[in-house]
Amino acid sequence: MAATMPRKRVRIGDLLVEHKMISEKQLQQALAEQKKSGRKLGRVLVENGFVGEDKLLVLLSEQLDIPYVDLSRFELDPDLVSRLPETHARRHRALVLKQTPTGLLVGMGDPTDIFAYDELVRILKSPVQIACVKESDLLHNIDRLYQHADQLRNLANEVGQDMVDNAFDLRSLSAGSNQSDAPVVRLIQTVFEDAVRADASDIHIEPDEDVLRIRRRIDGVLHETTMEDTRIAPAVVSRLKLMAEADISEKRLPQDGRFTLRVLDKHIDVRLATIPTQTGESVVMRLLDHGSAVRKLDQLGMPEDILQRVRRIIHRPHGLVLVTGPTGSGKTTTLYAALTELNRPQKKIITVEDPVEYQLARVNQVQVNHKIDLGFARVLRTALRLDPDIILVGEMRDRETGEIGLRAALTGHLVLSTLHTNDAVSTAMRLVDMGLEPYLVAASTQAILAQRLIRKLCSNCRTEHDLKPSEQAWIQSVDGEQSTGGPFYEGAGCNQCNHTGYLGRIGVYELLEIDFTLADALRRNDPAAFERAALGQDGYRPLIRNALDYARQGITSLSETIRLSGMVD
């Protein structure tokens, strides 16, 4: 181990006398006091004023050939510090300072304590290089960074376990159900287990006159199963409403609720919505897996040029950044990925959402509740009084919310939000159509990211596809080129992809940055000039052409790209 604990024997008292920093009389007085109190000699000498702590540590640094670090000027990484548990940090008066090519640099109040060094190497499981630090600074930083973290973590685990214990466990629910309820519970258990195995995002339960339809949305497409016995439908809906704490006696009005479910060793958050239909209550459940981590920006599949531009835009200190697309196009996933990148201790982030889909550490997330008049605009007005740096507005739904968001973007806040539009070019003019002042939109909007999700071909059953003349003509109309490129592929279908030919989805993006020309067209409220400037902007590439690139690369099929074209048009 290079650059580890110095094994040189150092007698601090003799060293200080030798360098004429203390007298022999002061040393003997300190030794006598050390014998009575049991404290370290260096601490006794400093507390009695015989030698300054800085001078003592500089001398030790020179003699032991180790660095001296001034913690008052050193920026500590909380994640790195937490590698050493709080109890050991306090016991050994040690703090992890930084990662080095040879291991970890650890600051110690007493760098001559060989026993503490050996214990630190064992706990950290890494080569350790020692640095001298002031013990007072070290203790201050331990208090600041740990804040009794071990004790709080234990309490949080107890509370978290209590919340997990309140989640519905379908196996125990089935075992505890009475004879008349047992088939209903078994059906619900099977439906949820199948949905989780297939990685479905939604479950639809729809009673019809002759059948009960159960549909699962997988990779954006619904897959249907029908059951002949319709008598079980009211019992299934009632059981689900009971789990969501909805009113089981009310069947004439729409209701919503949520519950946590433990199924296949996963904790799933279920959002339930019901609506009365002619043939009974229809139920839709959105499934959110607590165990699935929020994705990072570089995990979304953005082309590298768009990714780098998006990163540059979201790190601007203020302005409005919009992510647009229809429901289910991955807007929330993109915004959460951006927040994850921006989420730092130095930034105050507040979100206003309907609903809160994933919980983010260090982010103040507020869920709107229209039943108590807690809407986007009201929460947003309050959020601006809470000294935020970054605000996420779940959706620009009305003029009032839009106006508050735009003014927040003009007054030094970075505002992230969504809008339901087909493409980036039409989005800015949509804000004007909502009644917002064109000059406000022009001055505050930084960029618009439009996106869709398309299905990825199953790599196990992907086969080459010969283009039809109509497909060749379509490609040439989109790309303006005589050559179609390729080769192109289709999915044959196999057990791995449930015979659909597709497995998973990937995002397709178009990014429009609001430059001077576009802003000027917005101020003049000139949609035609805005569209011309947007289409002529360097770096702007429409959604369909980006999707066609995926088809040429064999990531998706041409038929999926054409389907996307119909959605965009």
PDB file of N, CA and C in Angstrom, residues 215-295:
ATOM      1  N   ARG A 215     -57.399  -5.706 -19.396  1.00  0.00           N
ATOM      2  CA  ARG A 215     -56.379  -5.304 -20.360  1.00  0.00           C
ATOM      3  C   ARG A 215     -55.171  -4.721 -19.627  1.00  0.00           C
ATOM      4  N   ARG A 216     -53.993  -5.073 -20.122  1.00  0.00           N
ATOM      5  CA  ARG A 216     -52.740  -4.582 -19.545  1.00  0.00           C
ATOM      6  C   ARG A 216     -52.002  -3.767 -20.599  1.00  0.00           C
ATOM      7  N   ARG A 217     -51.527  -2.601 -20.197  1.00  0.00           N
ATOM      8  CA  ARG A 217     -50.758  -1.775 -21.138  1.00  0.00           C
ATOM      9  C   ARG A 217     -49.273  -2.100 -20.973  1.00  0.00           C
ATOM     10  N   ILE A 218     -48.713  -2.689 -22.016  1.00  0.00           N
ATOM     11  CA  ILE A 218     -47.301  -3.090 -22.002  1.00  0.00           C
ATOM     12  C   ILE A 218     -46.600  -2.382 -23.152  1.00  0.00           C
ATOM     13  N   ASP A 219     -45.537  -1.634 -22.837  1.00  0.00           N
ATOM     14  CA  ASP A 219     -44.814  -0.847 -23.854  1.00  0.00           C
ATOM     15  C   ASP A 219     -45.756   0.036 -24.649  1.00  0.00           C
ATOM     16  N   GLY A 220     -46.769   0.592 -23.964  1.00  0.00           N
ATOM     17  CA  GLY A 220     -47.667   1.547 -24.586  1.00  0.00           C
ATOM     18  C   GLY A 220     -48.824   0.948 -25.344  1.00  0.00           C
ATOM     19  N   VAL A 221     -48.899  -0.377 -25.434  1.00  0.00           N
ATOM     20  CA  VAL A 221     -49.961  -1.035 -26.199  1.00  0.00           C
ATOM     21  C   VAL A 221     -50.764  -1.944 -25.270  1.00  0.00           C
ATOM     22  N   LEU A 222     -52.105  -1.905 -25.399  1.00  0.00           N
ATOM     23  CA  LEU A 222     -52.977  -2.713 -24.556  1.00  0.00           C
ATOM     24  C   LEU A 222     -53.050  -4.153 -25.057  1.00  0.00           C
ATOM     25  N   HIS A 223     -53.013  -5.104 -24.107  1.00  0.00           N
ATOM     26  CA  HIS A 223     -53.157  -6.523 -24.403  1.00  0.00           C
ATOM     27  C   HIS A 223     -54.360  -7.030 -23.609  1.00  0.00           C
ATOM     28  N   GLU A 224     -55.287  -7.686 -24.293  1.00  0.00           N
ATOM     29  CA  GLU A 224     -56.594  -7.995 -23.699  1.00  0.00           C
ATOM     30  C   GLU A 224     -56.740  -9.470 -23.326  1.00  0.00           C
ATOM     31  N   THR A 225     -57.382  -9.688 -22.170  1.00  0.00           N
ATOM     32  CA  THR A 225     -57.836 -11.011 -21.754  1.00  0.00           C
ATOM     33  C   THR A 225     -59.311 -10.877 -21.415  1.00  0.00           C
ATOM     34  N   THR A 226     -60.135 -11.847 -21.836  1.00  0.00           N
ATOM     35  CA  THR A 226     -61.571 -11.776 -21.538  1.00  0.00           C
ATOM     36  C   THR A 226     -61.982 -12.945 -20.663  1.00  0.00           C
ATOM     37  N   MET A 227     -62.976 -12.700 -19.818  1.00  0.00           N
ATOM     38  CA  MET A 227     -63.538 -13.728 -18.946  1.00  0.00           C
ATOM     39  C   MET A 227     -65.041 -13.784 -19.188  1.00  0.00           C
ATOM     40  N   GLU A 228     -65.551 -15.019 -19.336  1.00  0.00           N
ATOM     41  CA  GLU A 228     -66.968 -15.191 -19.653  1.00  0.00           C
ATOM     42  C   GLU A 228     -67.876 -14.865 -18.468  1.00  0.00           C
ATOM     43  N   ASP A 229     -67.383 -15.119 -17.260  1.00  0.00           N
ATOM     44  CA  ASP A 229     -68.216 -14.934 -16.064  1.00  0.00           C
ATOM     45  C   ASP A 229     -68.235 -13.458 -15.668  1.00  0.00           C
ATOM     46  N   THR A 230     -69.310 -12.757 -15.991  1.00  0.00           N
ATOM     47  CA  THR A 230     -69.401 -11.324 -15.684  1.00  0.00           C
ATOM     48  C   THR A 230     -69.889 -11.068 -14.265  1.00  0.00           C
ATOM     49  N   ARG A 231     -70.365 -12.117 -13.589  1.00  0.00           N
ATOM     50  CA  ARG A 231     -70.931 -11.916 -12.244  1.00  0.00           C
ATOM     51  C   ARG A 231     -69.859 -11.492 -11.240  1.00  0.00           C
ATOM     52  N   ILE A 232     -68.601 -11.831 -11.538  1.00  0.00           N
ATOM     53  CA  ILE A 232     -67.529 -11.538 -10.586  1.00  0.00           C
ATOM     54  C   ILE A 232     -67.105 -10.076 -10.652  1.00  0.00           C
ATOM     55  N   ALA A 233     -67.473  -9.350 -11.739  1.00  0.00           N
ATOM     56  CA  ALA A 233     -67.002  -7.975 -11.945  1.00  0.00           C
ATOM     57  C   ALA A 233     -67.332  -7.043 -10.787  1.00  0.00           C
ATOM     58  N   PRO A 234     -68.608  -6.965 -10.303  1.00  0.00           N
ATOM     59  CA  PRO A 234     -68.898  -6.056  -9.185  1.00  0.00           C
ATOM     60  C   PRO A 234     -68.097  -6.385  -7.931  1.00  0.00           C
ATOM     61  N   ALA A 235     -67.870  -7.681  -7.689  1.00  0.00           N
ATOM     62  CA  ALA A 235     -67.105  -8.067  -6.500  1.00  0.00           C
ATOM     63  C   ALA A 235     -65.643  -7.651  -6.629  1.00  0.00           C
ATOM     64  N   VAL A 236     -65.068  -7.792  -7.827  1.00  0.00           N
ATOM     65  CA  VAL A 236     -63.675  -7.380  -8.060  1.00  0.00           C
ATOM     66  C   VAL A 236     -63.531  -5.873  -7.860  1.00  0.00           C
ATOM     67  N   VAL A 237     -64.447  -5.107  -8.452  1.00  0.00           N
ATOM     68  CA  VAL A 237     -64.385  -3.651  -8.329  1.00  0.00           C
ATOM     69  C   VAL A 237     -64.554  -3.223  -6.872  1.00  0.00           C
ATOM     70  N   SER A 238     -65.477  -3.852  -6.173  1.00  0.00           N
ATOM     71  CA  SER A 238     -65.700  -3.500  -4.753  1.00  0.00           C
ATOM     72  C   SER A 238     -64.460  -3.786  -3.921  1.00  0.00           C
ATOM     73  N   ARG A 239     -63.816  -4.929  -4.161  1.00  0.00           N
ATOM     74  CA  ARG A 239     -62.608  -5.269  -3.400  1.00  0.00           C
ATOM     75  C   ARG A 239     -61.504  -4.258  -3.677  1.00  0.00           C
ATOM     76  N   LEU A 240     -61.333  -3.870  -4.942  1.00  0.00           N
ATOM     77  CA  LEU A 240     -60.302  -2.891  -5.280  1.00  0.00           C
ATOM     78  C   LEU A 240     -60.608  -1.518  -4.673  1.00  0.00           C
ATOM     79  N   LYS A 241     -61.868  -1.111  -4.695  1.00  0.00           N
ATOM     80  CA  LYS A 241     -62.256   0.170  -4.090  1.00  0.00           C
ATOM     81  C   LYS A 241     -62.028   0.139  -2.590  1.00  0.00           C
ATOM     82  N   LEU A 242     -62.267  -1.009  -1.974  1.00  0.00           N
ATOM     83  CA  LEU A 242     -62.033  -1.163  -0.538  1.00  0.00           C
ATOM     84  C   LEU A 242     -60.554  -0.978  -0.223  1.00  0.00           C
ATOM     85  N   MET A 243     -59.692  -1.560  -1.054  1.00  0.00           N
ATOM     86  CA  MET A 243     -58.247  -1.440  -0.854  1.00  0.00           C
ATOM     87  C   MET A 243     -57.796   0.012  -1.035  1.00  0.00           C
ATOM     88  N   ALA A 244     -58.471   0.744  -1.930  1.00  0.00           N
ATOM     89  CA  ALA A 244     -58.099   2.139  -2.205  1.00  0.00           C
ATOM     90  C   ALA A 244     -58.827   3.121  -1.305  1.00  0.00           C
ATOM     91  N   GLU A 245     -59.593   2.601  -0.335  1.00  0.00           N
ATOM     92  CA  GLU A 245     -60.353   3.415   0.616  1.00  0.00           C
ATOM     93  C   GLU A 245     -61.339   4.335  -0.099  1.00  0.00           C
ATOM     94  N   ALA A 246     -61.909   3.832  -1.194  1.00  0.00           N
ATOM     95  CA  ALA A 246     -62.982   4.550  -1.882  1.00  0.00           C
ATOM     96  C   ALA A 246     -64.324   4.082  -1.317  1.00  0.00           C
ATOM     97  N   ASP A 247     -65.388   4.799  -1.656  1.00  0.00           N
ATOM     98  CA  ASP A 247     -66.733   4.495  -1.139  1.00  0.00           C
ATOM     99  C   ASP A 247     -67.339   3.366  -1.985  1.00  0.00           C
ATOM    100  N   ILE A 248     -67.444   2.168  -1.388  1.00  0.00           N
ATOM    101  CA  ILE A 248     -67.936   1.026  -2.169  1.00  0.00           C
ATOM    102  C   ILE A 248     -69.448   1.119  -2.421  1.00  0.00           C
ATOM    103  N   SER A 249     -70.145   1.958  -1.649  1.00  0.00           N
ATOM    104  CA  SER A 249     -71.598   2.078  -1.846  1.00  0.00           C
ATOM    105  C   SER A 249     -71.947   3.056  -2.969  1.00  0.00           C
ATOM    106  N   GLU A 250     -70.982   3.913  -3.342  1.00  0.00           N
ATOM    107  CA  GLU A 250     -71.223   4.902  -4.390  1.00  0.00           C
ATOM    108  C   GLU A 250     -70.788   4.345  -5.739  1.00  0.00           C
ATOM    109  N   LYS A 251     -71.771   4.079  -6.608  1.00  0.00           N
ATOM    110  CA  LYS A 251     -71.478   3.502  -7.917  1.00  0.00           C
ATOM    111  C   LYS A 251     -71.917   4.413  -9.059  1.00  0.00           C
ATOM    112  N   ARG A 252     -72.423   5.592  -8.712  1.00  0.00           N
ATOM    113  CA  ARG A 252     -72.938   6.494  -9.740  1.00  0.00           C
ATOM    114  C   ARG A 252     -71.947   7.582 -10.123  1.00  0.00           C
ATOM    115  N   LEU A 253     -70.911   7.779  -9.296  1.00  0.00           N
ATOM    116  CA  LEU A 253     -69.955   8.863  -9.534  1.00  0.00           C
ATOM    117  C   LEU A 253     -68.542   8.316  -9.706  1.00  0.00           C
ATOM    118  N   PRO A 254     -67.693   9.008 -10.490  1.00  0.00           N
ATOM    119  CA  PRO A 254     -66.279   8.606 -10.589  1.00  0.00           C
ATOM    120  C   PRO A 254     -65.596   8.756  -9.228  1.00  0.00           C
ATOM    121  N   GLN A 255     -64.650   7.880  -8.945  1.00  0.00           N
ATOM    122  CA  GLN A 255     -63.872   7.961  -7.700  1.00  0.00           C
ATOM    123  C   GLN A 255     -62.411   7.658  -8.014  1.00  0.00           C
ATOM    124  N   ASP A 256     -61.534   8.077  -7.113  1.00  0.00           N
ATOM    125  CA  ASP A 256     -60.131   7.692  -7.253  1.00  0.00           C
ATOM    126  C   ASP A 256     -59.550   7.423  -5.877  1.00  0.00           C
ATOM    127  N   GLY A 257     -58.432   6.758  -5.859  1.00  0.00           N
ATOM    128  CA  GLY A 257     -57.760   6.411  -4.603  1.00  0.00           C
ATOM    129  C   GLY A 257     -56.419   5.789  -4.922  1.00  0.00           C
ATOM    130  N   ARG A 258     -55.717   5.377  -3.911  1.00  0.00           N
ATOM    131  CA  ARG A 258     -54.414   4.747  -4.107  1.00  0.00           C
ATOM    132  C   ARG A 258     -54.127   3.796  -2.963  1.00  0.00           C
ATOM    133  N   PHE A 259     -53.316   2.810  -3.213  1.00  0.00           N
ATOM    134  CA  PHE A 259     -52.875   1.890  -2.172  1.00  0.00           C
ATOM    135  C   PHE A 259     -51.527   1.311  -2.571  1.00  0.00           C
ATOM    136  N   THR A 260     -50.827   0.771  -1.586  1.00  0.00           N
ATOM    137  CA  THR A 260     -49.534   0.133  -1.832  1.00  0.00           C
ATOM    138  C   THR A 260     -49.727  -1.372  -1.783  1.00  0.00           C
ATOM    139  N   LEU A 261     -49.089  -2.042  -2.693  1.00  0.00           N
ATOM    140  CA  LEU A 261     -49.294  -3.471  -2.858  1.00  0.00           C
ATOM    141  C   LEU A 261     -47.949  -4.187  -2.787  1.00  0.00           C
ATOM    142  N   ARG A 262     -47.917  -5.290  -2.078  1.00  0.00           N
ATOM    143  CA  ARG A 262     -46.706  -6.120  -2.044  1.00  0.00           C
ATOM    144  C   ARG A 262     -46.982  -7.359  -2.880  1.00  0.00           C
ATOM    145  N   VAL A 263     -46.316  -7.472  -4.007  1.00  0.00           N
ATOM    146  CA  VAL A 263     -46.570  -8.589  -4.918  1.00  0.00           C
ATOM    147  C   VAL A 263     -45.251  -8.999  -5.574  1.00  0.00           C
ATOM    148  N   LEU A 264     -44.985 -10.302  -5.580  1.00  0.00           N
ATOM    149  CA  LEU A 264     -43.748 -10.853  -6.148  1.00  0.00           C
ATOM    150  C   LEU A 264     -42.516 -10.157  -5.569  1.00  0.00           C
ATOM    151  N   ASP A 265     -42.543  -9.941  -4.252  1.00  0.00           N
ATOM    152  CA  ASP A 265     -41.421  -9.316  -3.528  1.00  0.00           C
ATOM    153  C   ASP A 265     -41.125  -7.896  -3.999  1.00  0.00           C
ATOM    154  N   LYS A 266     -42.124  -7.245  -4.603  1.00  0.00           N
ATOM    155  CA  LYS A 266     -41.986  -5.846  -5.000  1.00  0.00           C
ATOM    156  C   LYS A 266     -43.050  -5.020  -4.297  1.00  0.00           C
ATOM    157  N   HIS A 267     -42.735  -3.755  -4.062  1.00  0.00           N
ATOM    158  CA  HIS A 267     -43.708  -2.833  -3.478  1.00  0.00           C
ATOM    159  C   HIS A 267     -44.198  -1.917  -4.600  1.00  0.00           C
ATOM    160  N   ILE A 268     -45.471  -2.070  -4.947  1.00  0.00           N
ATOM    161  CA  ILE A 268     -46.060  -1.351  -6.068  1.00  0.00           C
ATOM    162  C   ILE A 268     -47.053  -0.327  -5.542  1.00  0.00           C
ATOM    163  N   ASP A 269     -46.900   0.920  -5.982  1.00  0.00           N
ATOM    164  CA  ASP A 269     -47.871   1.963  -5.666  1.00  0.00           C
ATOM    165  C   ASP A 269     -48.943   1.942  -6.749  1.00  0.00           C
ATOM    166  N   VAL A 270     -50.204   1.774  -6.350  1.00  0.00           N
ATOM    167  CA  VAL A 270     -51.302   1.643  -7.299  1.00  0.00           C
ATOM    168  C   VAL A 270     -52.203   2.868  -7.195  1.00  0.00           C
ATOM    169  N   ARG A 271     -52.406   3.569  -8.326  1.00  0.00           N
ATOM    170  CA  ARG A 271     -53.360   4.672  -8.386  1.00  0.00           C
ATOM    171  C   ARG A 271     -54.602   4.185  -9.117  1.00  0.00           C
ATOM    172  N   LEU A 272     -55.729   4.254  -8.451  1.00  0.00           N
ATOM    173  CA  LEU A 272     -56.962   3.683  -8.982  1.00  0.00           C
ATOM    174  C   LEU A 272     -57.947   4.776  -9.343  1.00  0.00           C
ATOM    175  N   ALA A 273     -58.626   4.618 -10.471  1.00  0.00           N
ATOM    176  CA  ALA A 273     -59.687   5.539 -10.886  1.00  0.00           C
ATOM    177  C   ALA A 273     -60.847   4.710 -11.423  1.00  0.00           C
ATOM    178  N   THR A 274     -62.060   5.058 -10.996  1.00  0.00           N
ATOM    179  CA  THR A 274     -63.247   4.352 -11.479  1.00  0.00           C
ATOM    180  C   THR A 274     -64.173   5.330 -12.190  1.00  0.00           C
ATOM    181  N   ILE A 275     -64.979   4.776 -13.114  1.00  0.00           N
ATOM    182  CA  ILE A 275     -65.981   5.591 -13.785  1.00  0.00           C
ATOM    183  C   ILE A 275     -67.191   4.698 -14.079  1.00  0.00           C
ATOM    184  N   PRO A 276     -68.402   5.188 -13.808  1.00  0.00           N
ATOM    185  CA  PRO A 276     -69.587   4.366 -14.100  1.00  0.00           C
ATOM    186  C   PRO A 276     -69.869   4.320 -15.600  1.00  0.00           C
ATOM    187  N   THR A 277     -70.137   3.137 -16.111  1.00  0.00           N
ATOM    188  CA  THR A 277     -70.497   2.963 -17.520  1.00  0.00           C
ATOM    189  C   THR A 277     -71.857   2.259 -17.592  1.00  0.00           C
ATOM    190  N   GLN A 278     -72.348   2.085 -18.786  1.00  0.00           N
ATOM    191  CA  GLN A 278     -73.652   1.453 -18.972  1.00  0.00           C
ATOM    192  C   GLN A 278     -73.670   0.012 -18.478  1.00  0.00           C
ATOM    193  N   THR A 279     -72.502  -0.649 -18.499  1.00  0.00           N
ATOM    194  CA  THR A 279     -72.459  -2.065 -18.121  1.00  0.00           C
ATOM    195  C   THR A 279     -71.784  -2.296 -16.780  1.00  0.00           C
ATOM    196  N   GLY A 280     -71.585  -1.242 -15.987  1.00  0.00           N
ATOM    197  CA  GLY A 280     -70.959  -1.379 -14.674  1.00  0.00           C
ATOM    198  C   GLY A 280     -69.784  -0.428 -14.522  1.00  0.00           C
ATOM    199  N   GLU A 281     -69.146  -0.490 -13.376  1.00  0.00           N
ATOM    200  CA  GLU A 281     -68.011   0.402 -13.107  1.00  0.00           C
ATOM    201  C   GLU A 281     -66.750  -0.103 -13.799  1.00  0.00           C
ATOM    202  N   SER A 282     -66.105   0.801 -14.519  1.00  0.00           N
ATOM    203  CA  SER A 282     -64.835   0.502 -15.167  1.00  0.00           C
ATOM    204  C   SER A 282     -63.700   1.032 -14.290  1.00  0.00           C
ATOM    205  N   VAL A 283     -62.623   0.261 -14.192  1.00  0.00           N
ATOM    206  CA  VAL A 283     -61.507   0.613 -13.312  1.00  0.00           C
ATOM    207  C   VAL A 283     -60.210   0.658 -14.120  1.00  0.00           C
ATOM    208  N   VAL A 284     -59.409   1.689 -13.877  1.00  0.00           N
ATOM    209  CA  VAL A 284     -58.051   1.751 -14.439  1.00  0.00           C
ATOM    210  C   VAL A 284     -57.081   1.951 -13.289  1.00  0.00           C
ATOM    211  N   MET A 285     -56.014   1.148 -13.280  1.00  0.00           N
ATOM    212  CA  MET A 285     -55.010   1.250 -12.220  1.00  0.00           C
ATOM    213  C   MET A 285     -53.637   1.500 -12.834  1.00  0.00           C
ATOM    214  N   ARG A 286     -52.983   2.556 -12.410  1.00  0.00           N
ATOM    215  CA  ARG A 286     -51.606   2.860 -12.818  1.00  0.00           C
ATOM    216  C   ARG A 286     -50.666   2.234 -11.788  1.00  0.00           C
ATOM    217  N   LEU A 287     -49.660   1.490 -12.273  1.00  0.00           N
ATOM    218  CA  LEU A 287     -48.723   0.786 -11.398  1.00  0.00           C
ATOM    219  C   LEU A 287     -47.381   1.509 -11.394  1.00  0.00           C
ATOM    220  N   LEU A 288     -46.886   1.814 -10.201  1.00  0.00           N
ATOM    221  CA  LEU A 288     -45.580   2.454 -10.056  1.00  0.00           C
ATOM    222  C   LEU A 288     -44.733   1.605  -9.119  1.00  0.00           C
ATOM    223  N   ASP A 289     -43.617   1.131  -9.616  1.00  0.00           N
ATOM    224  CA  ASP A 289     -42.752   0.256  -8.827  1.00  0.00           C
ATOM    225  C   ASP A 289     -41.831   1.099  -7.957  1.00  0.00           C
ATOM    226  N   HIS A 290     -41.979   0.978  -6.611  1.00  0.00           N
ATOM    227  CA  HIS A 290     -41.128   1.735  -5.695  1.00  0.00           C
ATOM    228  C   HIS A 290     -39.665   1.348  -5.846  1.00  0.00           C
ATOM    229  N   GLY A 291     -39.415   0.115  -6.263  1.00  0.00           N
ATOM    230  CA  GLY A 291     -38.038  -0.358  -6.340  1.00  0.00           C
ATOM    231  C   GLY A 291     -37.294   0.121  -7.568  1.00  0.00           C
ATOM    232  N   SER A 292     -38.025   0.593  -8.584  1.00  0.00           N
ATOM    233  CA  SER A 292     -37.344   1.040  -9.799  1.00  0.00           C
ATOM    234  C   SER A 292     -36.812   2.455  -9.594  1.00  0.00           C
ATOM    235  N   ALA A 293     -35.523   2.597  -9.840  1.00  0.00           N
ATOM    236  CA  ALA A 293     -34.883   3.889  -9.598  1.00  0.00           C
ATOM    237  C   ALA A 293     -35.260   4.887 -10.690  1.00  0.00           C
ATOM    238  N   VAL A 294     -35.263   6.159 -10.317  1.00  0.00           N
ATOM    239  CA  VAL A 294     -35.484   7.216 -11.311  1.00  0.00           C
ATOM    240  C   VAL A 294     -34.305   7.220 -12.274  1.00  0.00           C
ATOM    241  N   ARG A 295     -34.600   7.260 -13.564  1.00  0.00           N
ATOM    242  CA  ARG A 295     -33.539   7.195 -14.558  1.00  0.00           C
ATOM    243  C   ARG A 295     -32.750   8.496 -14.618  1.00  0.00           C
TER     244      ARG A 295
END
